[in-house]
Amino acid sequence: MRRRRGARAAAVLLALALGAGPLLLSAAAAVPAGATVWGYSEGLAQCELDGKWGFVDSSRNVVIPLRYDSVVSFQLGIAAVNLNGKLGVIRQDGKYLIQPEYDTLMPIDCGLYLAQKGAGWGVVSILPLSDGKGGRTNVLYDLVYASVRVDEQGGTNVLTLTDTEGAVTKIPVYDLPSILAQRGAASAQFPLTRGKLPAFSDVSPRDWHALWVDIAYNVGLVSGVGGGRFAPGQTLTVAEAIQLAATVESRYRGDSFHEETASGAKWYTPAVDYCLANGILKAETAARTDYNRPITRREAAELFAATSLAKSLPELNDRNRVRTSVPDVHPGERGAEAVYALYAKGILSGVDGGMTFSPGGTFTRAEAAAIVSRMARAEQRIVLWGR
């Protein structure tokens, strides 16, 4: 986006979701006297004092310092900021996804931005890509173009890059996920679509789970329960969790299972069969399961950790340290390694400041949205102890 001063609302501090707790933040302080707080979105609100902008949580604590010349509302967990006249992109803990070094940033799909630096235009990504030389970069198309833009042509959005000699390159926006995958970008199978947001009547802009519902809905992993509702506090059944795990697996593998529909009293049977075929469920477990009862947190961790996506994720946190830090899950217990793996890979952080997991507790739809959002979108994963 171009520099915009004080656009309204921003994104969420996460909360306690199947151990999918908040991103690590610096110590919060109360809103200073004289500051103005704007409307909420995805759990955070913009805050301004003496021309400097930051973000506050629903308790009116400053969680991203008031240091920016301007900010834009968080959407899908990311927001553009202006620092000393240069634009960058942050996530909800203030970590930069794109460093503040651009004169213009205009968001398009897939976590990409049209970027300008001086006279040059290009395209940059919130997630790093291969630079073709053994390193990583956030630049998808070098900033050497005279102009870049997205136009609608024949009902299709097209990225148009024009070089300094007038030569034009056109790339359909629907091709960008495969281009990102070829460049080694994480989350290419779950691209963000700008402007695709739900409007559930029972999800408030102040809710901790608003961000996760937005992301999981945006990437096509969850939907509502009807009547314009999401039912965030509704307990997930074993059958519903298996259906969700099957959808994640299918999207990651790129097959057509997630496009199929099932009905009837045992509507979940195709998902069970799919998970059995792909090693997510074991036959002995499937044979003795009551699919209509609530799933426990331990069972949910086992299920999601067994997906191909979860297995492929790099570890962001030391697993041995995780083993000694989660107080209510012990080595050798059922599901312990699955729980440890999800902590190590930045999917879980605990239901409190002590990394408690609560393995026997139940699992809500909001918590499910948090887990699959972090699995699908690499920029939302948690580094527990810093770098």
Coordinates of C-alpha atoms in Angstrom, one line a residue:
M1 CA 0.0 0.0 0.0
R2 CA 1.0 3.6 -0.4
R3 CA 1.7 5.5 2.7
R4 CA -1.6 6.0 4.6
R5 CA -1.9 7.8 7.8
G6 CA -3.8 6.1 10.5
A7 CA -6.0 3.7 8.7
R8 CA -8.5 2.3 11.2
A9 CA -8.1 -1.1 13.1
A10 CA -5.5 -3.8 13.3
A11 CA -4.8 -7.4 14.1
V12 CA -4.9 -9.8 16.9
L13 CA -3.0 -11.0 19.8
L14 CA -3.7 -14.6 19.8
A15 CA -4.8 -16.5 22.8
L16 CA -5.1 -19.8 24.4
A17 CA -6.1 -22.2 21.7
L18 CA -5.1 -25.9 22.1
G19 CA -1.9 -24.5 23.3
A20 CA -2.0 -22.0 20.4
G21 CA -1.3 -19.1 22.7
P22 CA -0.1 -15.6 22.0
L23 CA 2.8 -14.6 19.9
L24 CA 5.7 -13.5 22.1
L25 CA 5.6 -9.8 22.8
S26 CA 7.6 -7.3 24.7
A27 CA 6.2 -6.3 28.0
A28 CA 2.9 -4.5 27.5
A29 CA 2.2 -1.0 29.0
A30 CA -1.1 0.8 29.5
V31 CA -2.1 3.3 26.8
P32 CA -0.3 6.6 27.7
A33 CA -2.4 9.6 28.7
G34 CA -3.5 11.7 25.7
A35 CA -3.2 8.8 23.2
T36 CA -6.1 8.0 20.8
V37 CA -7.2 4.5 20.2
W38 CA -9.0 3.6 17.0
G39 CA -11.4 0.7 16.1
Y40 CA -10.4 -2.9 16.6
S41 CA -9.8 -5.6 14.0
E42 CA -8.6 -9.1 14.6
G43 CA -8.0 -8.2 18.3
L44 CA -5.8 -5.1 18.0
A45 CA -6.5 -1.4 17.6
Q46 CA -4.3 1.4 16.2
C47 CA -3.1 3.9 18.8
E48 CA -1.6 7.3 18.1
L49 CA 0.2 9.9 20.3
D50 CA 2.0 13.0 19.1
G51 CA 2.0 11.7 15.5
K52 CA 3.5 8.3 16.4
W53 CA 1.5 5.1 15.9
G54 CA 1.4 1.6 17.3
F55 CA -1.1 -1.0 18.4
V56 CA -3.0 -1.9 21.6
D57 CA -4.8 -5.0 22.7
S58 CA -8.4 -5.4 23.9
S59 CA -7.2 -4.4 27.4
R60 CA -5.8 -1.2 26.1
N61 CA -2.2 -2.3 26.6
V62 CA 0.4 -1.1 24.1
V63 CA 1.8 -4.3 22.5
I64 CA 3.5 -2.7 19.4
P65 CA 5.3 0.5 20.5
L66 CA 4.1 3.9 19.3
R67 CA 7.1 4.5 17.0
Y68 CA 5.7 4.6 13.5
D69 CA 4.9 7.6 11.3
S70 CA 1.8 5.8 10.2
V71 CA 0.3 2.3 10.2
V72 CA -2.4 0.5 8.3
S73 CA -4.9 -1.9 9.8
F74 CA -3.9 -5.5 10.2
Q75 CA -5.6 -7.9 7.9
L76 CA -4.9 -11.6 7.9
G77 CA -2.3 -11.0 10.6
I78 CA -0.1 -8.6 8.6
A79 CA 0.1 -4.8 8.4
A80 CA 2.1 -2.2 6.5
V81 CA 3.9 0.4 8.6
N82 CA 5.8 3.6 7.8
L83 CA 9.1 4.2 9.7
N84 CA 11.0 7.3 8.9
G85 CA 9.4 7.6 5.6
K86 CA 10.0 4.0 4.5
L87 CA 7.4 1.2 4.3
G88 CA 7.6 -2.3 5.7
V89 CA 5.2 -5.1 6.9
I90 CA 4.9 -6.5 10.4
R91 CA 3.0 -9.3 12.1
Q92 CA 1.1 -9.0 15.4
D93 CA 4.2 -9.2 17.6
G94 CA 5.9 -6.4 15.7
K95 CA 8.3 -8.7 13.9
Y96 CA 9.2 -7.5 10.4
L97 CA 8.1 -9.7 7.5
I98 CA 9.3 -7.1 5.0
Q99 CA 11.9 -4.6 6.3
P100 CA 10.9 -0.9 6.2
E101 CA 12.9 0.1 3.2
Y102 CA 10.4 0.8 0.4
D103 CA 8.8 4.0 -0.9
T104 CA 5.6 2.2 -1.9
L105 CA 4.1 -1.1 -0.9
M106 CA 0.8 -2.2 -2.5
P107 CA -0.7 -5.5 -1.4
I108 CA -1.8 -8.2 -3.9
D109 CA -2.6 -11.8 -3.3
C110 CA -0.4 -14.6 -1.9
G111 CA 1.3 -12.4 0.7
L112 CA 3.0 -10.4 -2.1
Y113 CA 3.4 -6.6 -2.5
L114 CA 4.1 -4.4 -5.5
A115 CA 7.1 -2.5 -4.3
Q116 CA 8.9 0.7 -5.3
K117 CA 12.3 1.9 -4.2
G118 CA 13.5 5.0 -5.9
A119 CA 12.8 4.7 -9.7
G120 CA 12.6 0.9 -9.6
W121 CA 9.5 -1.3 -9.2
G122 CA 9.2 -5.0 -8.4
V123 CA 7.4 -7.5 -6.3
V124 CA 8.3 -8.6 -2.7
S125 CA 7.0 -11.4 -0.5
I126 CA 6.3 -11.6 3.3
L127 CA 7.9 -15.1 3.2
P128 CA 11.5 -15.7 2.0
L129 CA 12.2 -17.3 -1.4
S130 CA 15.3 -19.0 -2.9
D131 CA 17.6 -16.4 -4.5
G132 CA 19.0 -19.0 -6.8
K133 CA 22.4 -18.7 -5.3
G134 CA 22.0 -20.8 -2.2
G135 CA 20.5 -18.0 -0.1
R136 CA 17.1 -16.5 0.7
T137 CA 15.4 -13.3 -0.3
N138 CA 12.1 -11.6 0.0
V139 CA 12.2 -10.3 -3.6
L140 CA 10.2 -12.2 -6.1
Y141 CA 10.8 -9.8 -9.1
D142 CA 13.7 -7.5 -8.8
L143 CA 13.1 -3.8 -8.4
V144 CA 14.3 -2.9 -11.9
Y145 CA 11.0 -2.3 -13.7
A146 CA 9.6 1.0 -14.8
S147 CA 6.2 0.0 -13.5
V148 CA 4.3 -3.0 -12.0
R149 CA 0.5 -3.2 -11.6
V150 CA -2.4 -5.7 -11.4
D151 CA -5.1 -5.3 -14.0
E152 CA -8.3 -7.2 -14.7
Q153 CA -8.2 -8.7 -18.2
G154 CA -11.0 -10.9 -19.5
G155 CA -12.2 -11.5 -15.9
T156 CA -8.7 -12.5 -14.7
N157 CA -6.3 -10.5 -12.6
V158 CA -3.0 -10.2 -14.3
L159 CA 0.3 -8.9 -12.9
T160 CA 1.9 -6.7 -15.5
L161 CA 5.6 -5.8 -15.3
T162 CA 7.0 -3.2 -17.7
D163 CA 10.7 -2.8 -18.0
T164 CA 12.6 0.4 -18.7
E165 CA 12.6 -0.3 -22.5
G166 CA 8.9 -0.8 -22.6
A167 CA 8.8 -4.6 -22.8
V168 CA 5.9 -6.1 -20.9
T169 CA 5.6 -9.3 -19.0
K170 CA 2.1 -10.5 -18.0
I171 CA 1.5 -13.2 -15.3
P172 CA -2.0 -14.3 -14.3
V173 CA -2.3 -13.9 -10.5
Y174 CA -3.6 -17.4 -10.3
D175 CA -0.2 -18.6 -11.4
L176 CA 1.6 -16.9 -8.5
P177 CA 1.2 -19.8 -5.9
S178 CA 2.9 -22.2 -8.3
I179 CA 5.7 -19.6 -9.0
L180 CA 6.2 -19.2 -5.2
A181 CA 6.3 -23.0 -4.8
Q182 CA 9.0 -23.2 -7.5
R183 CA 11.0 -20.6 -5.7
G184 CA 10.8 -22.6 -2.4
A185 CA 8.4 -20.3 -0.6
A186 CA 6.6 -21.8 2.4
S187 CA 2.7 -21.9 2.4
A188 CA 2.4 -21.8 -1.4
Q189 CA -0.3 -24.4 -1.1
F190 CA -2.3 -22.1 1.1
P191 CA -2.1 -18.6 -0.6
L192 CA -3.7 -15.6 1.0
T193 CA -6.4 -13.9 -1.1
R194 CA -6.7 -10.2 -0.5
G195 CA -10.2 -9.1 0.6
K196 CA -11.5 -12.5 1.2
L197 CA -12.7 -12.2 4.8
P198 CA -15.7 -13.7 6.7
A199 CA -18.4 -11.7 8.4
F200 CA -19.5 -14.0 11.2
S201 CA -22.0 -12.4 13.6
D202 CA -20.5 -14.3 16.6
V203 CA -16.8 -13.3 15.9
S204 CA -16.0 -9.8 17.3
P205 CA -13.1 -7.7 16.1
R206 CA -11.9 -7.7 19.7
D207 CA -11.8 -11.5 20.0
W208 CA -8.5 -13.3 20.3
H209 CA -9.6 -15.8 17.7
A210 CA -10.7 -13.3 15.0
L211 CA -7.4 -13.5 13.3
W212 CA -7.4 -17.3 13.2
V213 CA -10.9 -17.4 11.9
D214 CA -10.0 -14.9 9.2
I215 CA -6.9 -16.8 8.1
A216 CA -8.4 -20.3 8.2
Y217 CA -11.5 -19.0 6.3
N218 CA -9.3 -17.1 3.8
V219 CA -7.2 -20.1 2.8
G220 CA -10.3 -22.3 2.6
L221 CA -9.8 -24.6 5.6
V222 CA -12.9 -23.6 7.7
S223 CA -16.4 -22.2 7.1
G224 CA -19.4 -21.3 9.2
V225 CA -22.1 -23.4 10.8
G226 CA -24.9 -21.6 9.0
G227 CA -27.0 -18.5 9.8
G228 CA -23.9 -16.3 9.5
R229 CA -22.3 -17.9 12.5
F230 CA -18.9 -19.5 13.1
A231 CA -19.7 -20.9 16.6
P232 CA -16.1 -20.3 17.9
G233 CA -16.8 -21.9 21.3
Q234 CA -18.5 -25.0 20.0
T235 CA -16.6 -28.2 20.9
L236 CA -15.1 -30.1 17.9
T237 CA -16.1 -33.7 17.6
V238 CA -13.7 -36.5 16.6
A239 CA -15.4 -36.6 13.2
E240 CA -15.1 -32.9 12.6
A241 CA -11.4 -32.9 13.6
I242 CA -10.7 -35.8 11.2
Q243 CA -12.5 -34.0 8.4
L244 CA -10.4 -30.9 9.1
A245 CA -7.2 -32.9 9.1
A246 CA -8.2 -34.6 5.9
T247 CA -8.8 -31.2 4.3
V248 CA -5.4 -29.9 5.4
E249 CA -3.8 -33.1 4.0
S250 CA -5.6 -32.8 0.7
R251 CA -4.8 -29.2 0.2
Y252 CA -1.1 -29.8 0.9
R253 CA -1.0 -32.8 -1.4
G254 CA -2.9 -31.0 -4.1
D255 CA -5.5 -33.8 -4.7
S256 CA -9.2 -33.3 -5.0
F257 CA -10.5 -34.8 -1.8
H258 CA -11.1 -31.4 -0.2
E259 CA -13.5 -30.5 -3.1
E260 CA -15.7 -33.5 -2.4
T261 CA -18.8 -33.4 -0.2
A262 CA -20.4 -36.1 1.9
S263 CA -23.7 -36.4 3.7
G264 CA -25.7 -38.8 5.8
A265 CA -25.4 -40.1 9.3
K266 CA -21.8 -41.2 8.7
W267 CA -20.8 -38.2 6.6
Y268 CA -17.3 -38.4 8.0
T269 CA -16.6 -41.9 6.6
P270 CA -14.8 -40.6 3.4
A271 CA -12.5 -38.4 5.6
V272 CA -11.8 -41.4 7.9
D273 CA -10.9 -43.5 4.9
Y274 CA -8.7 -40.7 3.4
C275 CA -6.8 -40.3 6.7
L276 CA -6.4 -44.1 7.0
A277 CA -5.0 -44.2 3.4
N278 CA -2.5 -41.4 4.1
G279 CA -1.3 -42.7 7.5
I280 CA -2.9 -40.0 9.6
L281 CA -5.1 -42.5 11.4
K282 CA -4.3 -46.0 12.4
A283 CA -6.8 -48.8 11.7
E284 CA -7.0 -49.9 15.3
T285 CA -7.8 -46.4 16.4
A286 CA -10.4 -45.9 13.7
A287 CA -12.1 -49.2 14.6
R288 CA -12.7 -48.3 18.2
T289 CA -13.4 -44.6 18.0
D290 CA -16.7 -42.9 18.8
Y291 CA -16.7 -40.2 16.1
N292 CA -19.5 -38.1 17.7
R293 CA -17.8 -37.4 21.0
P294 CA -15.6 -34.4 21.7
I295 CA -12.0 -34.8 20.7
T296 CA -9.4 -34.2 23.4
R297 CA -6.4 -31.8 22.9
R298 CA -4.0 -34.8 23.0
E299 CA -6.0 -36.6 20.3
A300 CA -6.1 -33.5 18.2
A301 CA -2.4 -33.0 18.5
E302 CA -1.8 -36.6 17.4
L303 CA -4.1 -36.1 14.4
F304 CA -2.7 -32.9 13.1
A305 CA 1.0 -33.8 13.8
A306 CA 0.4 -36.9 11.6
T307 CA -0.4 -34.8 8.5
S308 CA 2.1 -34.5 5.7
L309 CA 2.1 -30.8 6.2
A310 CA 3.1 -31.0 9.9
K311 CA 5.8 -33.6 9.2
S312 CA 7.3 -31.3 6.5
L313 CA 7.6 -28.2 8.7
P314 CA 11.0 -27.2 10.0
E315 CA 11.6 -27.0 13.7
L316 CA 11.8 -23.4 15.0
N317 CA 12.2 -24.4 18.7
D318 CA 14.6 -26.9 20.3
R319 CA 12.6 -30.1 20.8
N320 CA 14.7 -31.2 23.8
R321 CA 14.0 -27.9 25.5
V322 CA 10.3 -28.4 24.6
R323 CA 10.3 -31.8 26.3
T324 CA 11.5 -30.3 29.6
S325 CA 9.3 -27.2 29.4
V326 CA 5.8 -28.5 28.8
P327 CA 4.8 -29.3 32.4
D328 CA 1.8 -31.6 31.9
V329 CA 3.0 -33.8 29.0
H330 CA 5.7 -36.3 29.9
P331 CA 8.0 -38.4 27.6
G332 CA 6.6 -41.9 26.9
E333 CA 3.0 -40.9 27.4
R334 CA 0.5 -41.4 24.5
G335 CA 0.8 -38.5 22.1
A336 CA 3.7 -36.8 23.8
E337 CA 6.0 -36.7 20.8
A338 CA 3.1 -35.3 18.7
V339 CA 2.6 -32.5 21.2
Y340 CA 6.4 -31.8 21.4
A341 CA 6.6 -31.7 17.6
L342 CA 3.9 -29.1 17.3
Y343 CA 5.6 -26.9 19.9
A344 CA 8.9 -27.4 18.2
K345 CA 7.5 -26.4 14.9
G346 CA 5.8 -23.2 16.1
I347 CA 2.2 -24.4 16.1
L348 CA 1.7 -24.6 19.8
S349 CA 2.9 -22.3 22.7
G350 CA 0.7 -23.4 25.6
V351 CA -2.5 -22.3 27.3
D352 CA -0.6 -20.1 29.8
G353 CA 2.7 -18.5 30.3
G354 CA 4.2 -21.8 31.6
M355 CA 3.6 -23.7 28.3
T356 CA 0.9 -25.9 29.8
F357 CA -0.8 -28.0 27.2
S358 CA -3.9 -29.4 29.1
P359 CA -3.9 -32.7 27.1
G360 CA -7.3 -34.0 28.5
G361 CA -9.2 -30.8 27.7
T362 CA -11.6 -30.4 24.8
F363 CA -11.0 -28.5 21.5
T364 CA -13.1 -25.7 20.2
R365 CA -13.7 -24.5 16.6
A366 CA -11.8 -21.3 17.4
E367 CA -8.8 -23.4 18.6
A368 CA -9.0 -25.5 15.5
A369 CA -8.8 -22.4 13.4
A370 CA -5.7 -21.3 15.3
I371 CA -3.9 -24.6 14.8
V372 CA -4.6 -25.0 11.1
S373 CA -3.8 -21.3 10.4
R374 CA -0.4 -21.7 11.9
M375 CA 0.1 -24.9 10.0
A376 CA -0.9 -23.3 6.7
R377 CA 0.8 -19.9 7.1
A378 CA 4.5 -19.9 8.0
E379 CA 4.5 -16.2 8.9
Q380 CA 2.3 -17.0 11.9
R381 CA 4.4 -19.7 13.5
I382 CA 5.9 -19.1 16.9
V383 CA 9.5 -18.8 18.0
L384 CA 9.2 -19.7 21.7
W385 CA 12.6 -18.5 23.0
G386 CA 13.8 -15.9 20.5
R387 CA 16.7 -16.2 18.2

